[in-house]
Amino acid sequence: MSATATQLLTAEEFLLLPENGMRRALVRGEVEETMPPGGRHGNVALKLGGRIQAWVEAGAGGCAGVESGFILARNPDIVRGPDVFYVRAERIPTEGIPEAFWTIAPDLAVEIVSPSETAEDVRAKVREYLDAGTQLVWEVYPRTREVVAYAADGSARAFGPADTLQAPELLPGFACRVSEIFA
C-alpha cells in the first residue's frame, strides 16, 4: 500500500484559489477552512480595529487593518489573516500597502477567539505570529471579556474588563478600556 503525498501550496498559489465563502488560512502549505465568524466576532473586531485606526490617524502613523493576509513562513508557506493588525510606518514597503499578501509579519496581530476554536488552534496561531517576528499578539475572548497579550520576549499578560489595554513600547499613546470593545 502506498500513501498519496499531499500537494503543498505556496502563498502565491493560495492567493489564486477561487473564493468559496469560507475563511481560509495556509498552514504549512495546506489550506485550512473555517466558517465565517459570527456577529459578535465582527463587532468586537470593528470596535478594537476602529480604536487602533483612530490612534493611527491621530498621528501615530503606520497601517491598521483587518483580515489581510500575511506570509509568516516559507517552505512550507504559512499565510494568516489576523482579525485586526497594525504595521509600523517604517516597516511598510516602499511601494506601499501590498495588493496581495504582506510579506512581513504584522507588528501587532489580534485574534478574536471564536466558540469553535480550540485552545490548541489559538496557541498555534500565536506561535506562528511570534515565530515570524510579530512583536505582540492579542487574543481576545468575547465570552469572558478578556484579552491576553503575548509579547515577543515570551511574556504574557491578561487584561480584564476593568483594565486598560495598552502597549507603550509598540503603540505609544494608545489606550482602550477592555470593556469598551465588548460594549
PDB file of C-alpha atoms in Angstrom:
ATOM      1  CA  MET A   1       0.000   0.000   0.000  1.00  0.00           C
ATOM      2  CA  SER A   2       1.358   3.442  -0.845  1.00  0.00           C
ATOM      3  CA  ALA A   3       0.472   6.760   0.721  1.00  0.00           C
ATOM      4  CA  THR A   4      -0.528   9.655  -1.501  1.00  0.00           C
ATOM      5  CA  ALA A   5       1.558  12.766  -0.916  1.00  0.00           C
ATOM      6  CA  THR A   6      -0.374  15.984  -0.322  1.00  0.00           C
ATOM      7  CA  GLN A   7       0.445  18.742  -2.801  1.00  0.00           C
ATOM      8  CA  LEU A   8       1.614  21.710  -0.732  1.00  0.00           C
ATOM      9  CA  LEU A   9       0.649  25.167  -1.956  1.00  0.00           C
ATOM     10  CA  THR A  10       2.773  28.293  -1.981  1.00  0.00           C
ATOM     11  CA  ALA A  11       1.387  31.632  -0.822  1.00  0.00           C
ATOM     12  CA  GLU A  12       1.172  32.691  -4.467  1.00  0.00           C
ATOM     13  CA  GLU A  13      -0.881  29.604  -5.417  1.00  0.00           C
ATOM     14  CA  PHE A  14      -3.074  30.097  -2.351  1.00  0.00           C
ATOM     15  CA  LEU A  15      -3.827  33.680  -3.423  1.00  0.00           C
ATOM     16  CA  LEU A  16      -5.175  32.407  -6.757  1.00  0.00           C
ATOM     17  CA  LEU A  17      -7.733  29.987  -5.263  1.00  0.00           C
ATOM     18  CA  PRO A  18     -11.325  30.863  -6.198  1.00  0.00           C
ATOM     19  CA  GLU A  19     -13.466  32.440  -3.496  1.00  0.00           C
ATOM     20  CA  ASN A  20     -15.835  29.984  -1.794  1.00  0.00           C
ATOM     21  CA  GLY A  21     -17.323  31.973   1.094  1.00  0.00           C
ATOM     22  CA  MET A  22     -15.167  30.296   3.745  1.00  0.00           C
ATOM     23  CA  ARG A  23     -12.341  31.889   5.730  1.00  0.00           C
ATOM     24  CA  ARG A  24      -9.049  30.344   4.739  1.00  0.00           C
ATOM     25  CA  ALA A  25      -5.501  30.170   6.026  1.00  0.00           C
ATOM     26  CA  LEU A  26      -2.478  28.442   4.543  1.00  0.00           C
ATOM     27  CA  VAL A  27      -0.758  26.412   7.240  1.00  0.00           C
ATOM     28  CA  ARG A  28       2.498  24.713   6.300  1.00  0.00           C
ATOM     29  CA  GLY A  29       1.347  24.587   2.685  1.00  0.00           C
ATOM     30  CA  GLU A  30      -2.115  23.152   3.400  1.00  0.00           C
ATOM     31  CA  VAL A  31      -5.385  25.069   3.161  1.00  0.00           C
ATOM     32  CA  GLU A  32      -7.436  25.298   6.361  1.00  0.00           C
ATOM     33  CA  GLU A  33     -11.033  26.453   6.035  1.00  0.00           C
ATOM     34  CA  THR A  34     -13.276  27.748   8.789  1.00  0.00           C
ATOM     35  CA  MET A  35     -16.790  29.111   8.875  1.00  0.00           C
ATOM     36  CA  PRO A  36     -17.155  32.883   8.601  1.00  0.00           C
ATOM     37  CA  PRO A  37     -17.172  34.462  12.067  1.00  0.00           C
ATOM     38  CA  GLY A  38     -20.370  35.317  13.901  1.00  0.00           C
ATOM     39  CA  GLY A  39     -21.824  38.748  14.508  1.00  0.00           C
ATOM     40  CA  ARG A  40     -20.246  39.345  17.908  1.00  0.00           C
ATOM     41  CA  HIS A  41     -16.813  38.489  16.495  1.00  0.00           C
ATOM     42  CA  GLY A  42     -17.218  41.094  13.755  1.00  0.00           C
ATOM     43  CA  ASN A  43     -18.499  43.715  16.170  1.00  0.00           C
ATOM     44  CA  VAL A  44     -15.536  43.252  18.513  1.00  0.00           C
ATOM     45  CA  ALA A  45     -13.106  43.387  15.563  1.00  0.00           C
ATOM     46  CA  LEU A  46     -14.684  46.625  14.339  1.00  0.00           C
ATOM     47  CA  LYS A  47     -14.569  48.267  17.763  1.00  0.00           C
ATOM     48  CA  LEU A  48     -10.952  47.354  18.503  1.00  0.00           C
ATOM     49  CA  GLY A  49      -9.781  47.925  14.935  1.00  0.00           C
ATOM     50  CA  GLY A  50     -11.554  51.287  14.873  1.00  0.00           C
ATOM     51  CA  ARG A  51      -9.769  52.398  18.019  1.00  0.00           C
ATOM     52  CA  ILE A  52      -6.393  51.365  16.597  1.00  0.00           C
ATOM     53  CA  GLN A  53      -7.208  53.131  13.303  1.00  0.00           C
ATOM     54  CA  ALA A  54      -8.185  56.317  15.181  1.00  0.00           C
ATOM     55  CA  TRP A  55      -4.841  56.169  17.011  1.00  0.00           C
ATOM     56  CA  VAL A  56      -3.008  55.772  13.663  1.00  0.00           C
ATOM     57  CA  GLU A  57      -4.873  58.732  12.148  1.00  0.00           C
ATOM     58  CA  ALA A  58      -4.247  60.871  15.238  1.00  0.00           C
ATOM     59  CA  GLY A  59      -0.566  60.871  14.351  1.00  0.00           C
ATOM     60  CA  ALA A  60       0.930  57.511  15.204  1.00  0.00           C
ATOM     61  CA  GLY A  61       1.306  56.570  11.540  1.00  0.00           C
ATOM     62  CA  GLY A  62       1.605  53.102  10.164  1.00  0.00           C
ATOM     63  CA  CYS A  63      -1.165  50.888   8.860  1.00  0.00           C
ATOM     64  CA  ALA A  64      -4.033  49.277  10.740  1.00  0.00           C
ATOM     65  CA  GLY A  65      -6.424  46.871   9.094  1.00  0.00           C
ATOM     66  CA  VAL A  66      -8.500  43.731   9.284  1.00  0.00           C
ATOM     67  CA  GLU A  67      -8.256  40.236   7.823  1.00  0.00           C
ATOM     68  CA  SER A  68      -5.360  40.915   5.434  1.00  0.00           C
ATOM     69  CA  GLY A  69      -3.091  38.007   4.583  1.00  0.00           C
ATOM     70  CA  PHE A  70       0.451  37.929   5.970  1.00  0.00           C
ATOM     71  CA  ILE A  71       3.054  35.441   4.768  1.00  0.00           C
ATOM     72  CA  LEU A  72       4.506  34.241   8.068  1.00  0.00           C
ATOM     73  CA  ALA A  73       6.771  31.454   6.778  1.00  0.00           C
ATOM     74  CA  ARG A  74       8.070  29.911   3.561  1.00  0.00           C
ATOM     75  CA  ASN A  75       8.761  26.315   2.506  1.00  0.00           C
ATOM     76  CA  PRO A  76       6.198  25.275   3.576  1.00  0.00           C
ATOM     77  CA  ASP A  77       4.272  28.527   3.470  1.00  0.00           C
ATOM     78  CA  ILE A  78       2.064  29.907   6.228  1.00  0.00           C
ATOM     79  CA  VAL A  79      -0.421  32.682   5.435  1.00  0.00           C
ATOM     80  CA  ARG A  80      -2.646  34.013   8.214  1.00  0.00           C
ATOM     81  CA  GLY A  81      -5.134  36.868   8.192  1.00  0.00           C
ATOM     82  CA  PRO A  82      -5.389  38.335  11.686  1.00  0.00           C
ATOM     83  CA  ASP A  83      -8.768  39.738  12.666  1.00  0.00           C
ATOM     84  CA  VAL A  84      -7.060  43.099  13.276  1.00  0.00           C
ATOM     85  CA  PHE A  85      -3.450  44.114  12.646  1.00  0.00           C
ATOM     86  CA  TYR A  86      -1.016  47.004  12.882  1.00  0.00           C
ATOM     87  CA  VAL A  87       2.228  47.589  10.965  1.00  0.00           C
ATOM     88  CA  ARG A  88       4.551  50.447  11.980  1.00  0.00           C
ATOM     89  CA  ALA A  89       5.146  53.130   9.329  1.00  0.00           C
ATOM     90  CA  GLU A  90       8.843  52.352   8.906  1.00  0.00           C
ATOM     91  CA  ARG A  91       8.051  48.724   8.039  1.00  0.00           C
ATOM     92  CA  ILE A  92       5.542  49.434   5.281  1.00  0.00           C
ATOM     93  CA  PRO A  93       7.175  48.522   1.948  1.00  0.00           C
ATOM     94  CA  THR A  94       8.446  51.479  -0.107  1.00  0.00           C
ATOM     95  CA  GLU A  95       5.904  50.608  -2.821  1.00  0.00           C
ATOM     96  CA  GLY A  96       3.126  50.973  -0.232  1.00  0.00           C
ATOM     97  CA  ILE A  97       0.462  48.680   1.139  1.00  0.00           C
ATOM     98  CA  PRO A  98       0.501  45.499  -0.950  1.00  0.00           C
ATOM     99  CA  GLU A  99      -2.352  44.493  -3.232  1.00  0.00           C
ATOM    100  CA  ALA A 100      -1.619  40.826  -2.452  1.00  0.00           C
ATOM    101  CA  PHE A 101      -0.346  39.375   0.828  1.00  0.00           C
ATOM    102  CA  TRP A 102       2.002  41.261   3.113  1.00  0.00           C
ATOM    103  CA  THR A 103       5.481  39.695   3.003  1.00  0.00           C
ATOM    104  CA  ILE A 104       6.301  40.817   6.540  1.00  0.00           C
ATOM    105  CA  ALA A 105       4.789  39.853   9.873  1.00  0.00           C
ATOM    106  CA  PRO A 106       2.463  42.413  11.456  1.00  0.00           C
ATOM    107  CA  ASP A 107       3.828  44.251  14.481  1.00  0.00           C
ATOM    108  CA  LEU A 108       0.509  43.606  16.246  1.00  0.00           C
ATOM    109  CA  ALA A 109      -1.802  40.705  15.426  1.00  0.00           C
ATOM    110  CA  VAL A 110      -5.221  40.455  17.047  1.00  0.00           C
ATOM    111  CA  GLU A 111      -7.087  37.150  17.051  1.00  0.00           C
ATOM    112  CA  ILE A 112     -10.668  37.170  18.300  1.00  0.00           C
ATOM    113  CA  VAL A 113     -11.365  33.712  19.635  1.00  0.00           C
ATOM    114  CA  SER A 114     -14.469  32.071  18.164  1.00  0.00           C
ATOM    115  CA  PRO A 115     -16.509  29.476  20.083  1.00  0.00           C
ATOM    116  CA  SER A 116     -15.469  26.797  17.578  1.00  0.00           C
ATOM    117  CA  GLU A 117     -11.723  27.320  18.111  1.00  0.00           C
ATOM    118  CA  THR A 118      -9.775  25.049  20.430  1.00  0.00           C
ATOM    119  CA  ALA A 119      -7.074  26.278  22.783  1.00  0.00           C
ATOM    120  CA  GLU A 120      -4.600  24.326  20.654  1.00  0.00           C
ATOM    121  CA  ASP A 121      -5.722  26.182  17.497  1.00  0.00           C
ATOM    122  CA  VAL A 122      -5.375  29.573  19.148  1.00  0.00           C
ATOM    123  CA  ARG A 123      -1.961  28.801  20.655  1.00  0.00           C
ATOM    124  CA  ALA A 124      -0.703  27.580  17.269  1.00  0.00           C
ATOM    125  CA  LYS A 125      -1.657  30.913  15.684  1.00  0.00           C
ATOM    126  CA  VAL A 126       0.083  32.848  18.455  1.00  0.00           C
ATOM    127  CA  ARG A 127       3.265  30.788  17.984  1.00  0.00           C
ATOM    128  CA  GLU A 128       3.190  31.301  14.212  1.00  0.00           C
ATOM    129  CA  TYR A 129       2.895  35.074  14.574  1.00  0.00           C
ATOM    130  CA  LEU A 130       5.626  35.326  17.210  1.00  0.00           C
ATOM    131  CA  ASP A 131       7.958  32.962  15.324  1.00  0.00           C
ATOM    132  CA  ALA A 132       7.535  35.160  12.228  1.00  0.00           C
ATOM    133  CA  GLY A 133       8.573  38.313  14.107  1.00  0.00           C
ATOM    134  CA  THR A 134       5.285  39.776  15.327  1.00  0.00           C
ATOM    135  CA  GLN A 135       6.031  41.866  18.411  1.00  0.00           C
ATOM    136  CA  LEU A 136       2.675  41.491  20.140  1.00  0.00           C
ATOM    137  CA  VAL A 137      -0.355  39.204  19.783  1.00  0.00           C
ATOM    138  CA  TRP A 138      -3.651  39.970  21.458  1.00  0.00           C
ATOM    139  CA  GLU A 139      -6.035  37.039  21.977  1.00  0.00           C
ATOM    140  CA  VAL A 140      -9.494  38.486  22.504  1.00  0.00           C
ATOM    141  CA  TYR A 141     -12.115  36.407  24.327  1.00  0.00           C
ATOM    142  CA  PRO A 142     -15.631  37.831  23.809  1.00  0.00           C
ATOM    143  CA  ARG A 143     -17.305  35.275  26.114  1.00  0.00           C
ATOM    144  CA  THR A 144     -15.172  36.190  29.142  1.00  0.00           C
ATOM    145  CA  ARG A 145     -14.500  39.798  28.057  1.00  0.00           C
ATOM    146  CA  GLU A 146     -10.767  39.352  28.425  1.00  0.00           C
ATOM    147  CA  VAL A 147      -7.673  39.991  26.334  1.00  0.00           C
ATOM    148  CA  VAL A 148      -4.436  38.044  26.726  1.00  0.00           C
ATOM    149  CA  ALA A 149      -1.326  39.757  25.374  1.00  0.00           C
ATOM    150  CA  TYR A 150       1.680  37.709  24.241  1.00  0.00           C
ATOM    151  CA  ALA A 151       4.935  39.572  23.649  1.00  0.00           C
ATOM    152  CA  ALA A 152       7.900  38.562  21.527  1.00  0.00           C
ATOM    153  CA  ASP A 153      10.038  38.243  24.678  1.00  0.00           C
ATOM    154  CA  GLY A 154       7.826  35.372  25.877  1.00  0.00           C
ATOM    155  CA  SER A 155       5.901  37.328  28.481  1.00  0.00           C
ATOM    156  CA  ALA A 156       2.122  37.248  28.709  1.00  0.00           C
ATOM    157  CA  ARG A 157      -0.419  39.426  30.464  1.00  0.00           C
ATOM    158  CA  ALA A 158      -4.170  39.133  30.924  1.00  0.00           C
ATOM    159  CA  PHE A 159      -6.434  42.193  30.760  1.00  0.00           C
ATOM    160  CA  GLY A 160      -9.903  42.058  32.312  1.00  0.00           C
ATOM    161  CA  PRO A 161     -12.914  44.287  31.586  1.00  0.00           C
ATOM    162  CA  ALA A 162     -11.822  46.962  34.080  1.00  0.00           C
ATOM    163  CA  ASP A 163      -8.274  47.120  32.667  1.00  0.00           C
ATOM    164  CA  THR A 164      -6.906  49.469  30.038  1.00  0.00           C
ATOM    165  CA  LEU A 165      -5.425  47.748  27.019  1.00  0.00           C
ATOM    166  CA  GLN A 166      -2.133  49.365  26.082  1.00  0.00           C
ATOM    167  CA  ALA A 167       1.318  48.541  24.756  1.00  0.00           C
ATOM    168  CA  PRO A 168       3.518  51.594  25.341  1.00  0.00           C
ATOM    169  CA  GLU A 169       6.591  50.215  23.543  1.00  0.00           C
ATOM    170  CA  LEU A 170       4.748  49.291  20.334  1.00  0.00           C
ATOM    171  CA  LEU A 171       1.686  51.555  20.456  1.00  0.00           C
ATOM    172  CA  PRO A 172       2.812  54.674  22.369  1.00  0.00           C
ATOM    173  CA  GLY A 173      -0.193  56.698  23.463  1.00  0.00           C
ATOM    174  CA  PHE A 174      -2.757  54.028  22.568  1.00  0.00           C
ATOM    175  CA  ALA A 175      -5.163  53.156  25.374  1.00  0.00           C
ATOM    176  CA  CYS A 176      -8.524  51.427  25.297  1.00  0.00           C
ATOM    177  CA  ARG A 177     -10.572  50.200  28.206  1.00  0.00           C
ATOM    178  CA  VAL A 178     -11.207  46.493  27.618  1.00  0.00           C
ATOM    179  CA  SER A 179     -14.903  46.821  28.471  1.00  0.00           C
ATOM    180  CA  GLU A 180     -15.319  49.297  25.559  1.00  0.00           C
ATOM    181  CA  ILE A 181     -14.552  46.685  22.914  1.00  0.00           C
ATOM    182  CA  PHE A 182     -17.287  44.429  24.290  1.00  0.00           C
ATOM    183  CA  ALA A 183     -19.944  47.135  24.867  1.00  0.00           C
TER     184      ALA A 183
END
